[in-house]
Coordinates of N, CA, C and O in Angstrom, one line a residue:
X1 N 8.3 5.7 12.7 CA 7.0 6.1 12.1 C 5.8 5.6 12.9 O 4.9 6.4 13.1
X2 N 5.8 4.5 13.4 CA 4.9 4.1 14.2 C 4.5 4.4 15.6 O 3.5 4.6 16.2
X3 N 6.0 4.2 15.9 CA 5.7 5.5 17.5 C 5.5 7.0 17.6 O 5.4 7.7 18.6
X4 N 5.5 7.4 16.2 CA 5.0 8.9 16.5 C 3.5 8.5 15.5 O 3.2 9.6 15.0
X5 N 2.7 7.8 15.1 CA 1.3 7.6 14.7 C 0.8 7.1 16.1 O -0.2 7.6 16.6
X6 N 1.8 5.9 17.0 CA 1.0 5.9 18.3 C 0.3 7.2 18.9 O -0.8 7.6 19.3
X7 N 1.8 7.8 18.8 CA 1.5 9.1 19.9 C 0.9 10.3 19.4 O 1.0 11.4 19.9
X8 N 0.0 9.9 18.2 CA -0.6 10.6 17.6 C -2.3 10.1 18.0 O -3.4 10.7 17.6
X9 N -2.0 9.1 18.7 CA -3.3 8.2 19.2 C -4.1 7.4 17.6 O -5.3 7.0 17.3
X10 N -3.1 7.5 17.0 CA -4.0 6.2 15.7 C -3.5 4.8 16.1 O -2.4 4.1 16.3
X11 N -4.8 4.8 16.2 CA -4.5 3.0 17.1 C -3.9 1.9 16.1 O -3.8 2.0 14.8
X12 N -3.6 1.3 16.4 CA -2.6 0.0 15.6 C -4.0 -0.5 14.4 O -3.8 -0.2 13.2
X13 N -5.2 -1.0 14.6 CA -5.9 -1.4 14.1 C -6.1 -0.3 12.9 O -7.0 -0.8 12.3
X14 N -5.7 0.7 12.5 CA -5.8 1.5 12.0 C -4.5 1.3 10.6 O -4.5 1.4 9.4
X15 N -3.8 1.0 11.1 CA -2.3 1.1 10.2 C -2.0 -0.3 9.3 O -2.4 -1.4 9.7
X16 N -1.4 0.1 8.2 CA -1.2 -1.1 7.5 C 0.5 -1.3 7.2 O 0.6 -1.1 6.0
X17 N 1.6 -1.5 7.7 CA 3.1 -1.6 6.8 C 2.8 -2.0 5.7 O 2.0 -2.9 5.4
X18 N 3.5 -1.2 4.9 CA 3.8 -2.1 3.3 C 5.4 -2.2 3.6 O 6.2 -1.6 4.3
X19 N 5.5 -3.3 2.8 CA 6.9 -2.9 2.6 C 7.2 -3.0 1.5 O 6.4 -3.2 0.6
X20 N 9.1 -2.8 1.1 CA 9.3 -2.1 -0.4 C 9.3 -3.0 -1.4 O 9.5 -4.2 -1.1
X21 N 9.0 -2.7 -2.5 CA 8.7 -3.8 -3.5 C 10.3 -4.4 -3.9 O 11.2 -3.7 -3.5
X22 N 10.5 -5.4 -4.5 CA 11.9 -5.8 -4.9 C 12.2 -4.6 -5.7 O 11.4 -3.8 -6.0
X23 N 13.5 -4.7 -5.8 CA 14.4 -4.0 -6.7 C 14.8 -4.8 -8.3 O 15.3 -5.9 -8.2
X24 N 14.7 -4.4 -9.0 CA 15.5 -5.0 -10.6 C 16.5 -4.3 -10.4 O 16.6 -3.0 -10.2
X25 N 17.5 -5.3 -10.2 CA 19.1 -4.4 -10.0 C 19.5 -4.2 -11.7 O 20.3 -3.3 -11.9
X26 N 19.1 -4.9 -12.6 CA 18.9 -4.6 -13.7 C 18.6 -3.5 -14.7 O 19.2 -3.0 -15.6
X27 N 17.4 -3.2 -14.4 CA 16.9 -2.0 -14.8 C 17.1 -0.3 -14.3 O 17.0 0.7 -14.8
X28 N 17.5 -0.9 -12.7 CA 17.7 0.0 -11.8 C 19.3 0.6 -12.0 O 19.7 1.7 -11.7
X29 N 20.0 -0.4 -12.5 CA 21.5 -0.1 -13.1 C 21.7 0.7 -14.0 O 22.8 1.3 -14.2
X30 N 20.4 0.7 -15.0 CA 20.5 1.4 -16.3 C 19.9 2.5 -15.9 O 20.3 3.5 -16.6
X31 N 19.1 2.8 -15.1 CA 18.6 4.0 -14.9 C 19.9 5.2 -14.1 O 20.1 6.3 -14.4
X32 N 20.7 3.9 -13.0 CA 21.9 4.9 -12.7 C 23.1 5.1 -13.3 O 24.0 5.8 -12.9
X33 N 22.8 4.2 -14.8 CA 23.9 5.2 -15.0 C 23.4 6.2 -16.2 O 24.2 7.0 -16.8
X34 N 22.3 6.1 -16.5 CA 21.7 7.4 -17.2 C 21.9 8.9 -16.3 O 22.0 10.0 -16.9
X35 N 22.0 8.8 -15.3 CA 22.0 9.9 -14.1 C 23.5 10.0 -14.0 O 24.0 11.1 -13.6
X36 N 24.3 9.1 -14.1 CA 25.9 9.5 -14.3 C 26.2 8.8 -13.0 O 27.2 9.3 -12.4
X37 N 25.6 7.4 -12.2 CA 26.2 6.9 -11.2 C 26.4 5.6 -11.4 O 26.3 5.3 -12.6
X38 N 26.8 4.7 -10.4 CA 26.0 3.3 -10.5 C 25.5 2.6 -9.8 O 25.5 3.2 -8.8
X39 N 25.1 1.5 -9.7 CA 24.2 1.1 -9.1 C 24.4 1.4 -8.0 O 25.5 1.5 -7.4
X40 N 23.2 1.5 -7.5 CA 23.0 1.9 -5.6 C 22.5 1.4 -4.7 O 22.5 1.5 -3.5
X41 N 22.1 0.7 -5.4 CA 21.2 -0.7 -4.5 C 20.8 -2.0 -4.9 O 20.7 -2.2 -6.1
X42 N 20.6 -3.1 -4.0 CA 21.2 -4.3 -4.4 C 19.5 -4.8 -3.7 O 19.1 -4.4 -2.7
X43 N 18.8 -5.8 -4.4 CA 17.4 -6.2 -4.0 C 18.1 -7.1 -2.6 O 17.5 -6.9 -1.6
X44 N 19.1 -7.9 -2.4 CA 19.3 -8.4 -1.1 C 18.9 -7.3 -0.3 O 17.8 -7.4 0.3
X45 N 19.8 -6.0 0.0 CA 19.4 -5.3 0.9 C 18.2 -4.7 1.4 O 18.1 -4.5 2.6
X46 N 17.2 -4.4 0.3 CA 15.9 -4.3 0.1 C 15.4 -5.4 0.4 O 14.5 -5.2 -0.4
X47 N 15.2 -6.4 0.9 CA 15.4 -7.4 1.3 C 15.1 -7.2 3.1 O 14.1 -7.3 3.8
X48 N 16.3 -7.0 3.2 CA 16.7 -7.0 4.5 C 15.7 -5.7 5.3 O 15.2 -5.9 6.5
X49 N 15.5 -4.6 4.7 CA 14.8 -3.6 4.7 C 13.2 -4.1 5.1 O 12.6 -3.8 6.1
X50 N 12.6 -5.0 4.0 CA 11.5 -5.9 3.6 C 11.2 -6.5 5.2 O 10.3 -6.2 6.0
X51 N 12.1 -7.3 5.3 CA 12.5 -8.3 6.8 C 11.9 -7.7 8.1 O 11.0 -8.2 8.8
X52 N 12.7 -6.3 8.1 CA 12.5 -5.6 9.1 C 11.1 -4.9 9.1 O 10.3 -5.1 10.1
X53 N 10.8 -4.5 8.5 CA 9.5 -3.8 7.9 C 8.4 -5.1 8.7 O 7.3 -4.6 9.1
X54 N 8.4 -6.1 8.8 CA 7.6 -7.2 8.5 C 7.7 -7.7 10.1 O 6.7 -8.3 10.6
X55 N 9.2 -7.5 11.0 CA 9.2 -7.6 11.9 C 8.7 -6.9 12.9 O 8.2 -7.4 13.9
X56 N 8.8 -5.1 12.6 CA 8.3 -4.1 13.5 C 7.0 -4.8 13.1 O 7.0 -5.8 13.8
X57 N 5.8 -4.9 12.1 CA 4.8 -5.0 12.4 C 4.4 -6.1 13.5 O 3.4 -5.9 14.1
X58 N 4.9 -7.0 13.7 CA 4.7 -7.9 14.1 C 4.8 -7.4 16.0 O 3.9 -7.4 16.8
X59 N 6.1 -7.0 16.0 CA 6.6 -6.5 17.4 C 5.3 -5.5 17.8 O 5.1 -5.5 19.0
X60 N 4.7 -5.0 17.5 CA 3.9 -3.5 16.9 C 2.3 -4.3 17.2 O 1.5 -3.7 17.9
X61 N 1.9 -5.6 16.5 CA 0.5 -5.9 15.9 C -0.1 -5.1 14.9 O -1.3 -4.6 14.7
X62 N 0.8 -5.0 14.3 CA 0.0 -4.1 12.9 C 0.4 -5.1 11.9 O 1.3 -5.8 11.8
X63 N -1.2 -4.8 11.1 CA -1.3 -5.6 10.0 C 0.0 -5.5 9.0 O 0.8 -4.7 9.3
X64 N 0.2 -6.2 7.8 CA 1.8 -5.8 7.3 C 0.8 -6.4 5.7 O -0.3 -7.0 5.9
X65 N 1.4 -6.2 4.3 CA 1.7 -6.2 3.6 C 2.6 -6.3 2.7 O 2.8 -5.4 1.9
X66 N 3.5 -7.8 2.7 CA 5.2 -7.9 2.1 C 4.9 -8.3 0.4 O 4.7 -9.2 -0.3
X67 N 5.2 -6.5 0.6 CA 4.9 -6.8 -1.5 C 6.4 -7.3 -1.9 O 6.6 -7.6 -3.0
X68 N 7.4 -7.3 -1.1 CA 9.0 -7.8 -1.6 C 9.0 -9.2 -2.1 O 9.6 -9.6 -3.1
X69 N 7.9 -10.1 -1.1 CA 7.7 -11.3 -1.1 C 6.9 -11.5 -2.4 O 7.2 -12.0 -3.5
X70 N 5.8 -10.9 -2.2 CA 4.5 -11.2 -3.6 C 4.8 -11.3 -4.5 O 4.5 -12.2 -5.3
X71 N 5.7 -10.1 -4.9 CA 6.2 -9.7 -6.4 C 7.2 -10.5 -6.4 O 7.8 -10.2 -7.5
X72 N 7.8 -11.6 -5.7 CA 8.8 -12.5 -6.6 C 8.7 -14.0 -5.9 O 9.6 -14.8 -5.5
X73 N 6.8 -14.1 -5.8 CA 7.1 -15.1 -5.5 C 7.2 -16.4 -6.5 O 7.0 -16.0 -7.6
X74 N 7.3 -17.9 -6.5 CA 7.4 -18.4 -7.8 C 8.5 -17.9 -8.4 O 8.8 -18.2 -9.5
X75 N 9.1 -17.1 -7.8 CA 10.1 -16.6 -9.2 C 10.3 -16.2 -10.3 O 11.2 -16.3 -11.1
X76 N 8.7 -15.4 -10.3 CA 8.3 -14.6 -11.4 C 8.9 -13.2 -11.6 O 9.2 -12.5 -10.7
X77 N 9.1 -12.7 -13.0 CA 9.6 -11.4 -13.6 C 8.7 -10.5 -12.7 O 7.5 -10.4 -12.7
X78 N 9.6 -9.9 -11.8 CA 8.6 -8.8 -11.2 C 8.8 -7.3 -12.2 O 8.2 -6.3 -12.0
X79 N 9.6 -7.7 -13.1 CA 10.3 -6.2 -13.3 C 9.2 -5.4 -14.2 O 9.7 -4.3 -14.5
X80 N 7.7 -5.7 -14.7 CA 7.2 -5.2 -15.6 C 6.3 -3.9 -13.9 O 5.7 -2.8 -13.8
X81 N 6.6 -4.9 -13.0 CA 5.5 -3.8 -12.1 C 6.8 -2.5 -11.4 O 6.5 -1.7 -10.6
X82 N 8.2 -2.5 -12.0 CA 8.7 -1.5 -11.9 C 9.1 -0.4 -13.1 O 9.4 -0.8 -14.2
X83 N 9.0 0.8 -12.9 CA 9.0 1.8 -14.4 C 10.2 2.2 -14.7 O 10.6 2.8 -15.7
X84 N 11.2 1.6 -13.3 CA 12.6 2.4 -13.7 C 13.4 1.4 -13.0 O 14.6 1.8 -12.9
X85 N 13.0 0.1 -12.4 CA 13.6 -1.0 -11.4 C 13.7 -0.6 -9.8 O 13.9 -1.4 -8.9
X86 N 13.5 0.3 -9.6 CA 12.7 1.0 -8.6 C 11.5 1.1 -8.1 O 11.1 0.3 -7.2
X87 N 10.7 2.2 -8.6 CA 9.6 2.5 -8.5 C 8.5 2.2 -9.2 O 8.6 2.1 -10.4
X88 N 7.1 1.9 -8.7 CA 6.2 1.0 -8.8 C 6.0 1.8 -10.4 O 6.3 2.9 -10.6
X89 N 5.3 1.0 -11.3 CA 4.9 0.9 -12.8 C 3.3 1.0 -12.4 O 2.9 0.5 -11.4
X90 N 2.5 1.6 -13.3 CA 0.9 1.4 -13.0 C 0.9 0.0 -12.7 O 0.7 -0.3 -11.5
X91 N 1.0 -0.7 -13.5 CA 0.8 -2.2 -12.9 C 0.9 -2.5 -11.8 O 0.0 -3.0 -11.1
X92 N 2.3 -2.2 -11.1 CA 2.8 -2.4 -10.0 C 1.9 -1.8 -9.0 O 1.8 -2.2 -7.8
X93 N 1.3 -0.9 -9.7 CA 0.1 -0.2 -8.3 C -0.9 -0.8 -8.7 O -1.7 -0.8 -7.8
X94 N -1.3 -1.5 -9.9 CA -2.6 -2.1 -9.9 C -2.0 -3.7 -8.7 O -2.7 -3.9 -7.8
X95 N -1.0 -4.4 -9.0 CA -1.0 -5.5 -8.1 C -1.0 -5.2 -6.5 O -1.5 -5.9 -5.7
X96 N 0.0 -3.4 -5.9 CA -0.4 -3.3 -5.0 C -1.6 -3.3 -4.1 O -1.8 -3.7 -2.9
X97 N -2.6 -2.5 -5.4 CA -4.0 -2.0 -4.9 C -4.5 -3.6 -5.0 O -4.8 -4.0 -3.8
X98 N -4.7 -4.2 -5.6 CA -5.7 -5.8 -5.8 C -5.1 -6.3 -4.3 O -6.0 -6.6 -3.4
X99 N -3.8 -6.3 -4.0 CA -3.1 -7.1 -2.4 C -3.9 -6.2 -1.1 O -4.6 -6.7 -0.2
X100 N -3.6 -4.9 -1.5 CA -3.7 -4.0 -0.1 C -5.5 -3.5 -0.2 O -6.0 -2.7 0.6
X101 N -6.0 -3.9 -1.1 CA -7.7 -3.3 -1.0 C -8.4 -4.9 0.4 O -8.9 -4.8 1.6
X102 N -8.3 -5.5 0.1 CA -9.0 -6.5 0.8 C -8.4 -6.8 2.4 O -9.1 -7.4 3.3
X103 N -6.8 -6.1 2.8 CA -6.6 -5.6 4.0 C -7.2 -4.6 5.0 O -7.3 -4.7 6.2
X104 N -7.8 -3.1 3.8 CA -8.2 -2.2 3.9 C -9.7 -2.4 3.9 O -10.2 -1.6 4.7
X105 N -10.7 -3.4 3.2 CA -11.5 -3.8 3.2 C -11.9 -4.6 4.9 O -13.0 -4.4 5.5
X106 N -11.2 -5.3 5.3 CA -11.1 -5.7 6.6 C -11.3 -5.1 7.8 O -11.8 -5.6 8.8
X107 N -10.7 -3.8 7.5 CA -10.7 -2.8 9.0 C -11.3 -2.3 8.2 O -10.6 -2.3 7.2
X108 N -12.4 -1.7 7.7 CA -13.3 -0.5 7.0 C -14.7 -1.4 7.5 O -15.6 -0.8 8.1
X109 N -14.9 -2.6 7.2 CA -16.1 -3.4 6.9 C -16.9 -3.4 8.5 O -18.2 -3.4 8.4
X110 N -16.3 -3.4 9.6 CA -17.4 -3.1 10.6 C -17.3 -1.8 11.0 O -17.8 -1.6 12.1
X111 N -16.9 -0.8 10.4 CA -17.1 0.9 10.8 C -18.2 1.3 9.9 O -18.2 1.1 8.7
X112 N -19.6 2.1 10.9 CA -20.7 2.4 10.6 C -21.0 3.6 9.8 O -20.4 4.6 10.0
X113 N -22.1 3.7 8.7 CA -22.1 4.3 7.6 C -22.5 5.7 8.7 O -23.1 5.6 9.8
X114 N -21.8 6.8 8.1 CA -22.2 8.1 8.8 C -22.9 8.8 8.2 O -23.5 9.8 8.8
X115 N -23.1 8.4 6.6 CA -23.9 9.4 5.6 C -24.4 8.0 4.8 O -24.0 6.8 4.7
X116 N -25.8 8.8 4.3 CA -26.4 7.8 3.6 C -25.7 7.0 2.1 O -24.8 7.3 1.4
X117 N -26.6 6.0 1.9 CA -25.5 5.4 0.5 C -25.8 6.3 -0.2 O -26.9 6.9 0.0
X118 N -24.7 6.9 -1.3 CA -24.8 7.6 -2.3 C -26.2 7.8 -3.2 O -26.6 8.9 -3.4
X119 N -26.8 6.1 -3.7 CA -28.0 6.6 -4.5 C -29.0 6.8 -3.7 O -30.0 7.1 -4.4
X120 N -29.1 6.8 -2.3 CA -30.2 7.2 -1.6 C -30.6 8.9 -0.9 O -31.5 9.3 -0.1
X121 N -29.4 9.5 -1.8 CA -29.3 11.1 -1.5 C -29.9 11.5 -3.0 O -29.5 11.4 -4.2
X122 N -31.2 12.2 -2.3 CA -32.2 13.0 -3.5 C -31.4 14.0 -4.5 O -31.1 15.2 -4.1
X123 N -31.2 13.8 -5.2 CA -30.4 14.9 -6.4 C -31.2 16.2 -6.6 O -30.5 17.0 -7.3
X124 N -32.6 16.6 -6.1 CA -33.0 17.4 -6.3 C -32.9 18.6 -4.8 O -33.0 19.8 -4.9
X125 N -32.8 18.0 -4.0 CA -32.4 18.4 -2.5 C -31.4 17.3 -1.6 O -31.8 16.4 -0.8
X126 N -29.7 17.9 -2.0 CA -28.9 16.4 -1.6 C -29.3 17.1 0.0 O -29.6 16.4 0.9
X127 N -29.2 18.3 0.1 CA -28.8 19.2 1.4 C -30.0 17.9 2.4 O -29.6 17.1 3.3
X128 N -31.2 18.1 1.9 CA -32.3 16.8 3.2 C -31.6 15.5 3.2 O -31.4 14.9 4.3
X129 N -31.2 15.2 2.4 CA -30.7 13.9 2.4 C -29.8 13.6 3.0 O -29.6 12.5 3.3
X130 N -28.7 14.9 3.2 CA -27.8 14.8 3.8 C -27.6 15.4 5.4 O -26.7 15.0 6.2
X131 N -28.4 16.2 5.6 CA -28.9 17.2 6.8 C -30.1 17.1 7.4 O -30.0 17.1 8.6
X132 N -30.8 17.0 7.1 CA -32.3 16.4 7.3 C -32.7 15.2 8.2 O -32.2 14.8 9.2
X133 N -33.4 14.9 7.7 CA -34.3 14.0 8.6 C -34.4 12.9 7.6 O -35.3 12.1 7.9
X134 N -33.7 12.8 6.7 CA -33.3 11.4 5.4 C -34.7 11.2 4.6 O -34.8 10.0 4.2
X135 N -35.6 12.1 4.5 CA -36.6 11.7 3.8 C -36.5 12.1 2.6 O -36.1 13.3 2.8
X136 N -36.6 11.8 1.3 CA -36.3 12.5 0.2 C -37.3 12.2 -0.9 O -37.2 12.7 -2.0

């Protein structure tokens, strides 16, 4: 994925890895065998998955994000930020978004405003404010 974003010319400073959140082999059991299987995945290997995810960035210089790590670190119940032991629960996207906004916040913060701030575009003619000569 990252060697075809290179060769897409999006520069490294541009990209963030996440990697996969833990697994509740728990909950994630119950979900397969509601589906008629069983378990299919084991959070070690997700894990291992996590690892690597953490290493290409590094090999790479791209920023990384190890939500595998966050979400259990202390040894806390991660399982409320999964909805099925799997996949992320609102919550789970609210702790992603709180971790990954201040990454994203980092590379955004010296790129130059192209359009004026929001409350400084005249509501009665956005078109000058936006097209114009910014007088409004």
């Amino acid at each position: 994925m990252v060697r075809y974003l290179q060769s897409a010319d999006v520069p490294e400073s541009r990209l963030i890895l996440i990697t996969p959140p833990p697994l509740c082999e728990a909950a994630w059991g119950q979900e397969c065998l509601r589906q008629g299987c069983k378990l299919n995945r084991l959070n070690s290997v997700v894990g291992e998955y996590a690892r690597a995810c953490l290493q290409v960035a590094q090999d790479c210089g791209i920023d990384a994000l190890d939500l595998w790590t966050l979400m259990q670190q202390d040894s806390q119940d991660f399982s409320s930020y999964l909805s099925d032991g799997l996949h992320l629960s609102p919550k789970g996207n609210e702790f992603l978004f709180s971790h990954l906004w201040p990454l994203i916040e980092k590379k955004v913060s010296s790129l130059p405003l192209l359009l004026p701030y929001w409350r400084d575009i005249a509501e009665a003619k956005p078109a000058l404010s936006l097209l114009g000569d910014g007088d409004h």
